[in-house]
Amino acid sequence: MNLPEKLIASDTVNTTCCYCGVGCGVTAAVADNQVVAVAGDNQHPANKGRLCIKGSSLHETQSSPDRLLSPMLHGKPVDWDTALDYGAAKFRDIIEQHGPDAVAFYLSGQLLTEDYYVANKLMKGFVGTANIDTNSRLCMASAVVAHKRAFGSDAVPGCYEDLEQTDVLIMVGSNTAYAHPVVYQRIAKAKEERPDMKIVVLDPRRTATCEIADIHLPLRPGTDAYFFNGLLTYLADHNGIDQDFVDTHTNGFDDSLAAARGQVPDITAAAHLCQLERADVEKVYQLFAQNDKVVTVFSQGVNQSSSGVDKGNALINCHLASGKIGKPGATPFSITGQPNAMGGREVGGLANQLAAHMGFDKPEDIHRVEQFWQAPNMARKEGLKAVDMFRAIEEGKIKAVWIMATNPAVTMPEAGRVRKALEKCDLVMVSDCIGNTDTAKLADLVLPATTWSEKHGTVTNSERCISLQKGFLNAPGEARHDWEIICQFAQKLGYGEHFSYSHQVDIFREHAALSGLDNNHSRGFNISALEEIDKKDYENFAPLRWPVTDQSPEGTDRLFTDGRFYTPDGRARFIPIEARLPVNTPAADQVILNTGRIRDQWHTMSRTGTAAKLLGHVDEPYIDIHPEDIERFGLIEGDLAVLANQGQRYFGRVKKSADQREGEVFVPMHWNGKYAASSCADALVNAVVDPICGQPEFKHSPVRISPFKQAWNGFLVCADDITPACEYWAKITLDGGYKFRLADGECPDNWASWVKNQFPHIDDWVDVCDSGQQFFRAAGFTGGRLQVVFSAATDKTSAREMRWLEQQLGQEIDANTRFAILAGIPGGGVEDEGAMVCSCYQVGQNTIAKAIKGGCASVEALGEKLKCGTNCGSCIPELKALLR
Ligand SMILES: Nc1nc2c(c(=O)[nH]1)N[C@H]1C(S)=C(S)[C@@H](COP(=O)(O)OP(=O)(O)OC[C@H]3O[C@@H](n4cnc5c(=O)[nH]c(N)nc54)[C@H](O)[C@@H]3O)O[C@H]1N2
Ligand SMILES: Nc1nc2c(c(=O)[nH]1)N[C@H]1C(S)=C(S)[C@@H](COP(=O)(O)OP(=O)(O)OC[C@H]3O[C@@H](n4cnc5c(=O)[nH]c(N)nc54)[C@H](O)[C@@H]3O)O[C@H]1N2
Ligand code: SF4
Ligand SMILES: [Mo]
């Protein structure tokens, strides 16, 4: 791989990417307390040198204009002592008056294991409540319980190599091309090398992942468990059972088969229930039955469901029945979302777990942890899961909550209700590196945390691989590490001696020791061989897959290779599954709202939204919708439409997409109050949860859809971040400023005063307006430099955007160019590049189209000429489309 020049020239450090659960190793070049370049770490087992566009932009997203530099109490900066004294006093009062269950922590899979460990210890052992839940509830809770039910432990059996070595890869509710891009690249390469390898995607929509699939099954939403029940029946009827494995290593097969057969007796029934072609279902069932090497990857299309646990077990049942587990290229594989969702599960950071894979259901576990922590106030029962926790806040039962490294006002279902609950909560504390997230805006106390490249500790990825996120930059302002903040808070509560760690390694050693305590193969998570790791080794921790024990000091690639599971009798458990449909069904005038990820944004955009490059691919909230539905609801492609539910609205650009099923729309989960007026998907998402694990059904909410009747539309390009006074706006970060797309149901009396009101500090304006008042354009200057361009029109086509205009921002503008700006024509005879296609090398659509006309006939030829598509490769599908 080619290293950027800066990387060759500078001091480099090895660390881990802070985004997705692939957990890529990153080599960062550092100069002047800044990351100046990054590349994939060639030695890291997860990525072997690769990075996706988010990872390769890490150095461009490290500084945010909204970085929080000091503790803030009720909007005013205070020193740390004042801040923590305030929080601790409130916590203490509330606990004294109302008991420990009146307080809560809401954490995140983006914390490091060391942060997570001390937070969990403080709440469960010292405050005395298990009201500590996390955004992993929204993400991995279904898989966690499915694993525990089947294997006796929350353990992913396989590793990434299995995804490359398999003969049949089935991806269920997983859009790896966007959500786990480096894993996707690894799979794509394996498929290129072995074209016989078969790839199947089960997803109601045809996603970018389907580009490499042999078969895409656009199943009816929520019917995955019917599909796998049908497969179990098929395996039994077509010689697909590994009877020896079933007899020797499992329990409960007969009941599970009976349940499956009772519901889905044959292929025809499966096809009917899942609304698929019978022949396609049969093909996939055959592939599963006839190949020894089968991997089933599953993600949020399975987990985020009111029957997510059962779906997980329905597919695991098929792997157990056919003995396709614990072998190279054969395993079920739950792929993890966040960089440390797995680490959070290891420390027991969920309300219904204890620590180190122990639980509240066994008194001896509670006793063991109590002894180990010397805990004075050990919690003895489960706490509230995320949705219930915010309900309890709403009802005033929980009176203080500390939210760390997550943004629930945007990402919880019924987000509007969550906001209201936080507004009236007695004490809301938020630890974040960004000061003005939608959640932080509702907080009494906001604490500045260090983040990627500043903080130091471990994370565990999807394949159980523990890696180091290295701290190598100084903390900005007064930011502190999350674990330090938690320990200082513990001290204020009077538990200082139990939280007197002088370095992260002390926490890590304690965590490792607990994992091995009385373990004897009863708990999957065991890193006891690391309990005495010295500081130097820890600071240069080389990636290792757990378990890491005296028997396996080099870590463990695959679990269950000997057919022994973590259940009391060592046998895996079949779970009889009665598949169910999603809870809410749409009325005749509604569509099903499906939500998920886009390639270049990370959740609520707090980091990725600040890089112009990452807004090049998709720059505005949108609604993917089937052509027939566009007709049915009187929508127009490219116009705005409004989704409505629970008194909330989501504005998005209509995208016609035959990849959608009829009656179903897809919207990105990312936009929020910092980036748009009203485009938060979760405001509309129903808070229906899985009864066993409490994970919300994010992928299935009935909503209404209608065209937005706009009186005018337009855009603003400006140097300053503002909140436009407009019914619809969406913000796009540019290099050196912002662009806002605007629309409103009513025209302002006067466009000139409207725009001047948005920028009271600018007084040098030029503008033009047509006589019919249907069109207006203005430009504002400070010291001769362009600060604002505003363009508005009552029809759709007149407010034409141009990259050229954006490039003039902040420049000194001569009289001719002022005229060109007002005329909306690039000055000096230059041509506009058009919409960005290759974000890495900033190559626009017009430039590519010109090269194609000029004779570039392949992706390779375009790459040769313009470099587009030659770095992360994410735009290759679009290049192909342009070539077509
Ligand atoms: N770019 C980017 N990458 C990310 C993230 C990010 O924010 N941005 N977040 C990370 C996190 S925390 C997570 S959890 C992962 C999530 O990774 P994924 O789960 O792969 O991503 P999603 O887009 O949430 O959902 C996956 C697919 O489930 C499909 N689906 C919906 N309903 C059903 C159904 O009933 N059955 C089936 N089979 N499929 C269905 C959706 O159409 C969607 O394509 O991504 C991680 N990676
Ligand atoms: N509709 C819909 N909603 C969903 C989903 C979906 O598919 N559809 N998916 C769900 C899933 S799987 C997930 S994981 C959640 C994710 O949702 P969230 O966790 O709410 O989203 P993030 O934007 O990742 O929030 C992380 C916050 O932590 C801050 N941060 C970053 N680093 C640090 C640090 O080191 N310390 C501290 N203290 N703060 C830090 C960031 O600035 C940011 O504000 O969303 C869930 N919500
Ligand atoms: S695949 Fe995930 S971990 Fe790897 S670089 Fe991309 S975002 Fe980071
Ligand atoms: Mo997630």
PDB file of N, CA and C in Angstrom, residues 31 42 62 72 117-118 136 193 205 233 279 286 328 426 471 536 560 640 680 700 757:
ATOM      1  N   ALA A  31       2.582  15.569  14.095  1.00  0.00           N
ATOM      2  CA  ALA A  31       3.507  16.697  14.147  1.00  0.00           C
ATOM      3  C   ALA A  31       2.810  17.848  14.852  1.00  0.00           C
ATOM      4  N   ASN A  42      -0.485  -1.977   8.451  1.00  0.00           N
ATOM      5  CA  ASN A  42      -0.277  -3.234   7.708  1.00  0.00           C
ATOM      6  C   ASN A  42      -0.258  -4.463   8.599  1.00  0.00           C
ATOM      7  N   GLN A  62     -10.367  15.777  13.238  1.00  0.00           N
ATOM      8  CA  GLN A  62      -9.942  15.827  14.642  1.00  0.00           C
ATOM      9  C   GLN A  62     -10.289  17.146  15.316  1.00  0.00           C
ATOM     10  N   MET A  72     -19.130  22.978  31.814  1.00  0.00           N
ATOM     11  CA  MET A  72     -20.136  24.034  31.715  1.00  0.00           C
ATOM     12  C   MET A  72     -21.286  23.696  32.664  1.00  0.00           C
ATOM     13  N   TYR A 117     -15.333   0.048  32.471  1.00  0.00           N
ATOM     14  CA  TYR A 117     -15.156  -0.792  33.655  1.00  0.00           C
ATOM     15  C   TYR A 117     -15.393   0.007  34.933  1.00  0.00           C
ATOM     16  N   VAL A 118     -14.796   1.200  35.008  1.00  0.00           N
ATOM     17  CA  VAL A 118     -14.936   1.960  36.255  1.00  0.00           C
ATOM     18  C   VAL A 118     -16.346   2.516  36.415  1.00  0.00           C
ATOM     19  N   SER A 136     -25.546   0.252  23.463  1.00  0.00           N
ATOM     20  CA  SER A 136     -25.488  -1.120  22.951  1.00  0.00           C
ATOM     21  C   SER A 136     -26.857  -1.789  23.057  1.00  0.00           C
ATOM     22  N   GLU A 193     -11.036 -13.517  -5.919  1.00  0.00           N
ATOM     23  CA  GLU A 193     -10.039 -14.586  -6.038  1.00  0.00           C
ATOM     24  C   GLU A 193     -10.680 -15.962  -6.223  1.00  0.00           C
ATOM     25  N   ARG A 205     -34.281  -4.089   1.186  1.00  0.00           N
ATOM     26  CA  ARG A 205     -33.836  -3.184   0.113  1.00  0.00           C
ATOM     27  C   ARG A 205     -32.650  -3.798  -0.600  1.00  0.00           C
ATOM     28  N   THR A 233     -36.225 -26.685   8.810  1.00  0.00           N
ATOM     29  CA  THR A 233     -37.086 -27.752   8.292  1.00  0.00           C
ATOM     30  C   THR A 233     -36.450 -28.375   7.048  1.00  0.00           C
ATOM     31  N   ALA A 279     -38.183 -20.243  -6.015  1.00  0.00           N
ATOM     32  CA  ALA A 279     -36.940 -20.774  -6.588  1.00  0.00           C
ATOM     33  C   ALA A 279     -35.711 -20.158  -5.912  1.00  0.00           C
ATOM     34  N   GLN A 286     -30.517 -24.738  -0.569  1.00  0.00           N
ATOM     35  CA  GLN A 286     -29.606 -25.766  -1.108  1.00  0.00           C
ATOM     36  C   GLN A 286     -28.148 -25.413  -0.830  1.00  0.00           C
ATOM     37  N   PRO A 328     -13.095 -23.497  10.445  1.00  0.00           N
ATOM     38  CA  PRO A 328     -12.738 -22.427   9.516  1.00  0.00           C
ATOM     39  C   PRO A 328     -13.809 -22.279   8.424  1.00  0.00           C
ATOM     40  N   ASP A 426     -34.209  16.390  37.006  1.00  0.00           N
ATOM     41  CA  ASP A 426     -33.548  17.282  37.966  1.00  0.00           C
ATOM     42  C   ASP A 426     -32.084  17.553  37.621  1.00  0.00           C
ATOM     43  N   GLY A 471      -3.223   7.001  23.100  1.00  0.00           N
ATOM     44  CA  GLY A 471      -3.262   8.435  23.351  1.00  0.00           C
ATOM     45  C   GLY A 471      -1.916   9.030  22.985  1.00  0.00           C
ATOM     46  N   LYS A 536       4.579  -1.109  30.061  1.00  0.00           N
ATOM     47  CA  LYS A 536       5.190  -0.946  28.749  1.00  0.00           C
ATOM     48  C   LYS A 536       4.467  -1.806  27.707  1.00  0.00           C
ATOM     49  N   PHE A 560     -15.237 -22.866  20.273  1.00  0.00           N
ATOM     50  CA  PHE A 560     -16.052 -24.085  20.105  1.00  0.00           C
ATOM     51  C   PHE A 560     -15.459 -25.072  19.087  1.00  0.00           C
ATOM     52  N   LEU A 640     -38.874  18.015  -1.862  1.00  0.00           N
ATOM     53  CA  LEU A 640     -38.929  17.609  -0.463  1.00  0.00           C
ATOM     54  C   LEU A 640     -40.237  16.894  -0.176  1.00  0.00           C
ATOM     55  N   CYS A 680     -34.759  14.460  11.962  1.00  0.00           N
ATOM     56  CA  CYS A 680     -34.271  13.431  12.887  1.00  0.00           C
ATOM     57  C   CYS A 680     -35.183  12.211  12.752  1.00  0.00           C
ATOM     58  N   HIS A 700     -38.745  -0.502  11.657  1.00  0.00           N
ATOM     59  CA  HIS A 700     -40.127  -0.770  11.258  1.00  0.00           C
ATOM     60  C   HIS A 700     -41.126   0.122  11.996  1.00  0.00           C
ATOM     61  N   ASN A 757     -31.181  39.869   8.063  1.00  0.00           N
ATOM     62  CA  ASN A 757     -31.466  39.514   9.458  1.00  0.00           C
ATOM     63  C   ASN A 757     -30.662  38.301   9.927  1.00  0.00           C
TER      64      ASN A 757
END
